[in-house]
Coordinates of C-alpha atoms in Angstrom, one line a residue:
N1 CA 248.9 256.1 92.3
V2 CA 245.3 256.3 91.5
N3 CA 242.3 255.3 93.1
H4 CA 238.5 254.1 91.7
S5 CA 236.1 254.7 93.1
S6 CA 232.8 252.6 92.7
E7 CA 231.3 255.2 90.2
G8 CA 234.7 253.9 87.8
L9 CA 235.6 257.4 88.3
G10 CA 239.6 257.4 89.0
S11 CA 241.5 259.8 91.4
L12 CA 244.8 261.2 91.5
E13 CA 244.6 261.8 95.6
P14 CA 246.4 259.0 97.7
S15 CA 244.0 256.9 99.4
V16 CA 243.9 257.9 103.2
Y17 CA 245.4 254.3 103.6
D18 CA 248.2 255.7 101.7
V19 CA 248.8 258.5 103.8
V20 CA 248.2 256.8 107.0
A21 CA 250.9 254.4 106.0
E22 CA 253.6 256.9 104.6
M23 CA 252.9 258.9 108.0
M24 CA 253.8 255.9 110.0
V25 CA 256.7 254.2 108.2
A26 CA 258.5 257.4 107.6
Q27 CA 258.5 258.2 111.8
M28 CA 259.0 254.7 112.0
G29 CA 262.2 254.3 109.2
S30 CA 263.1 258.3 110.2
S31 CA 266.6 258.9 110.4
G32 CA 266.6 260.8 113.6
R33 CA 269.2 260.6 116.3
S34 CA 267.1 258.6 118.5
R35 CA 267.2 256.1 116.0
M36 CA 270.9 256.0 114.6
R37 CA 271.4 253.8 118.1
E38 CA 268.9 252.0 116.7
Q39 CA 269.7 252.0 113.0
R40 CA 273.2 251.1 113.8
S41 CA 272.4 247.7 115.5
G42 CA 270.4 246.8 112.2
F43 CA 267.8 247.0 114.7
R44 CA 264.3 246.3 112.7
R45 CA 260.6 247.2 113.0
I46 CA 258.0 244.8 112.2
V47 CA 254.6 245.9 111.2
S48 CA 251.1 243.9 110.4
E49 CA 247.9 243.8 109.9
V50 CA 244.3 242.7 111.0
Y51 CA 241.4 243.2 109.6
S52 CA 243.5 244.3 106.6
P53 CA 244.7 243.3 103.7
A54 CA 248.2 243.5 102.9
R55 CA 248.6 247.3 102.4
V56 CA 250.5 248.5 105.2
T57 CA 253.3 245.9 104.8
Q58 CA 252.7 246.0 101.0
M59 CA 253.8 248.3 100.9
I60 CA 257.0 248.1 103.2
R61 CA 257.7 245.0 101.2
D62 CA 258.3 247.1 97.9
K63 CA 260.0 250.2 99.4
K64 CA 262.2 247.4 100.7
M65 CA 262.7 248.7 103.5
K66 CA 265.8 248.7 105.6
H67 CA 264.5 249.4 109.0
I68 CA 261.4 247.9 108.6
M69 CA 259.9 244.8 108.4
P70 CA 256.9 243.4 107.6
G71 CA 255.0 241.2 109.8
F72 CA 251.7 239.2 109.2
A73 CA 248.0 240.4 107.0
F74 CA 244.9 238.7 107.9
D75 CA 242.6 239.1 106.8
I76 CA 239.1 237.6 105.2
T77 CA 240.3 238.1 101.9
V78 CA 244.0 236.3 102.9
N79 CA 244.2 232.5 103.3
D80 CA 245.7 231.2 105.7
P81 CA 248.8 229.2 103.8
D82 CA 248.4 226.0 106.7
D83 CA 244.9 225.4 105.6
G84 CA 244.7 227.5 102.3
L85 CA 241.4 228.7 103.9
P86 CA 241.2 232.6 104.7
W87 CA 241.3 234.2 107.5
D88 CA 237.7 233.8 108.7
F89 CA 238.0 235.2 112.8
N90 CA 234.4 234.4 113.3
L91 CA 236.2 230.7 113.6
K92 CA 237.7 230.4 117.6
S93 CA 240.5 228.2 116.2
K94 CA 241.4 231.1 113.8
R95 CA 242.0 234.0 116.7
D96 CA 243.5 231.9 118.6
K97 CA 245.9 230.9 115.8
A98 CA 246.2 234.9 114.7
R99 CA 247.3 235.5 118.9
R100 CA 249.6 232.8 118.9
L101 CA 251.2 234.1 116.5
F102 CA 251.1 237.7 117.5
R103 CA 252.9 236.3 120.5
E104 CA 255.1 234.8 118.7
Q105 CA 256.2 237.4 115.7
E106 CA 255.6 240.7 119.2
P107 CA 255.2 242.9 116.0
F108 CA 256.3 246.5 117.3
M109 CA 252.8 248.2 115.2
L110 CA 249.9 245.9 115.6
I111 CA 246.9 247.9 112.5
G112 CA 243.8 246.5 113.8
S113 CA 241.1 247.8 111.0
P114 CA 238.3 245.3 112.2
M115 CA 234.5 245.6 110.5
C116 CA 233.1 249.0 111.0
K117 CA 229.6 247.9 109.4
Y118 CA 228.0 246.6 112.4
F119 CA 228.0 249.8 114.0
S120 CA 227.5 252.1 111.6
T121 CA 225.3 255.1 112.4
W122 CA 223.5 253.7 109.3
Q123 CA 222.5 250.0 110.8
A124 CA 220.0 252.7 113.5
L125 CA 217.7 252.5 109.9
N126 CA 218.3 249.0 109.6
L127 CA 217.0 248.2 112.4
S128 CA 213.5 249.9 112.0
R129 CA 213.3 248.4 109.1
S130 CA 214.4 244.8 109.6
A131 CA 212.0 242.3 108.5
D132 CA 214.1 240.2 111.2
P133 CA 214.1 241.3 114.6
V134 CA 216.5 238.8 115.9
A135 CA 218.8 239.1 112.8
A136 CA 220.2 242.5 113.6
P137 CA 221.3 241.4 117.6
R138 CA 223.1 238.5 116.5
A139 CA 224.8 240.0 113.9
R140 CA 226.1 242.5 116.8
T141 CA 226.8 239.9 118.6
A142 CA 229.1 238.6 116.2
A143 CA 231.1 241.3 115.0
I144 CA 231.3 242.5 119.2
V145 CA 233.1 239.4 119.1
H146 CA 235.9 240.5 116.5
I147 CA 235.7 244.0 118.5
D148 CA 237.3 241.9 121.7
F149 CA 239.3 239.8 120.3
V150 CA 241.0 242.8 118.3
A151 CA 241.3 244.4 121.6
S152 CA 242.6 241.7 122.8
L153 CA 245.6 241.8 120.2
Y154 CA 245.9 245.4 121.3
G155 CA 246.3 244.2 124.9
G156 CA 249.4 242.2 124.3
Q157 CA 250.7 244.9 122.3
L158 CA 250.6 247.9 125.1
A159 CA 252.0 244.4 127.8
G160 CA 255.1 244.3 125.5
G161 CA 255.2 247.7 125.1
R162 CA 255.2 247.8 121.3
H163 CA 252.4 249.8 119.7
F164 CA 249.0 249.6 117.0
L165 CA 246.5 251.8 115.3
H166 CA 242.8 251.3 115.2
E167 CA 241.1 252.7 112.5
H168 CA 237.5 252.8 112.7
P169 CA 234.9 255.6 112.0
K170 CA 234.7 258.5 114.6
Y171 CA 230.6 257.9 115.1
A172 CA 230.6 254.0 114.8
T173 CA 229.0 252.7 118.2
S174 CA 232.0 250.0 118.0
W175 CA 233.8 253.1 120.6
D176 CA 231.3 252.3 123.5
I177 CA 231.5 249.2 123.8
D178 CA 233.3 248.2 127.1
S179 CA 235.9 246.0 125.9
K180 CA 238.2 244.6 128.4
V181 CA 241.6 245.1 126.8
R182 CA 243.4 241.8 128.0

């Protein structure tokens, strides 16, 4: 697996996404004693992604794992098969549809990777140099809608006794947002 940086140079090291996906899949598909009953009964776990193109779900498909099933991968770069339009979560209709589909699917693991651009530490520098004093707060408000949306999906996971993985940089200001997990 070769990763390419923006400079066009390659690396033989796996990306962080590859490492996390491999660890998660190994854990969920393990053959330890605690999993034997589930394996004998044909129990299959669904893994889905939101704010992410198919990365983990694609790896599950590619490796043809028998105890883990790939679920949805909803991202702006992925088209909704019903209307051919991207999963743009700026649109309430797309958020509502995704919530409904997640409730129907009930994935064992939901991986969320909402955009962190508006929560990065660099945004403080951009705010001080911005020519439009209204644009940055407006963008942040829109970004909070996305954090609240993904938190609501996590709430559904917790309420159903299922799991989620939230991917955001350690120093992102989004960690300070008081999103209600509904």
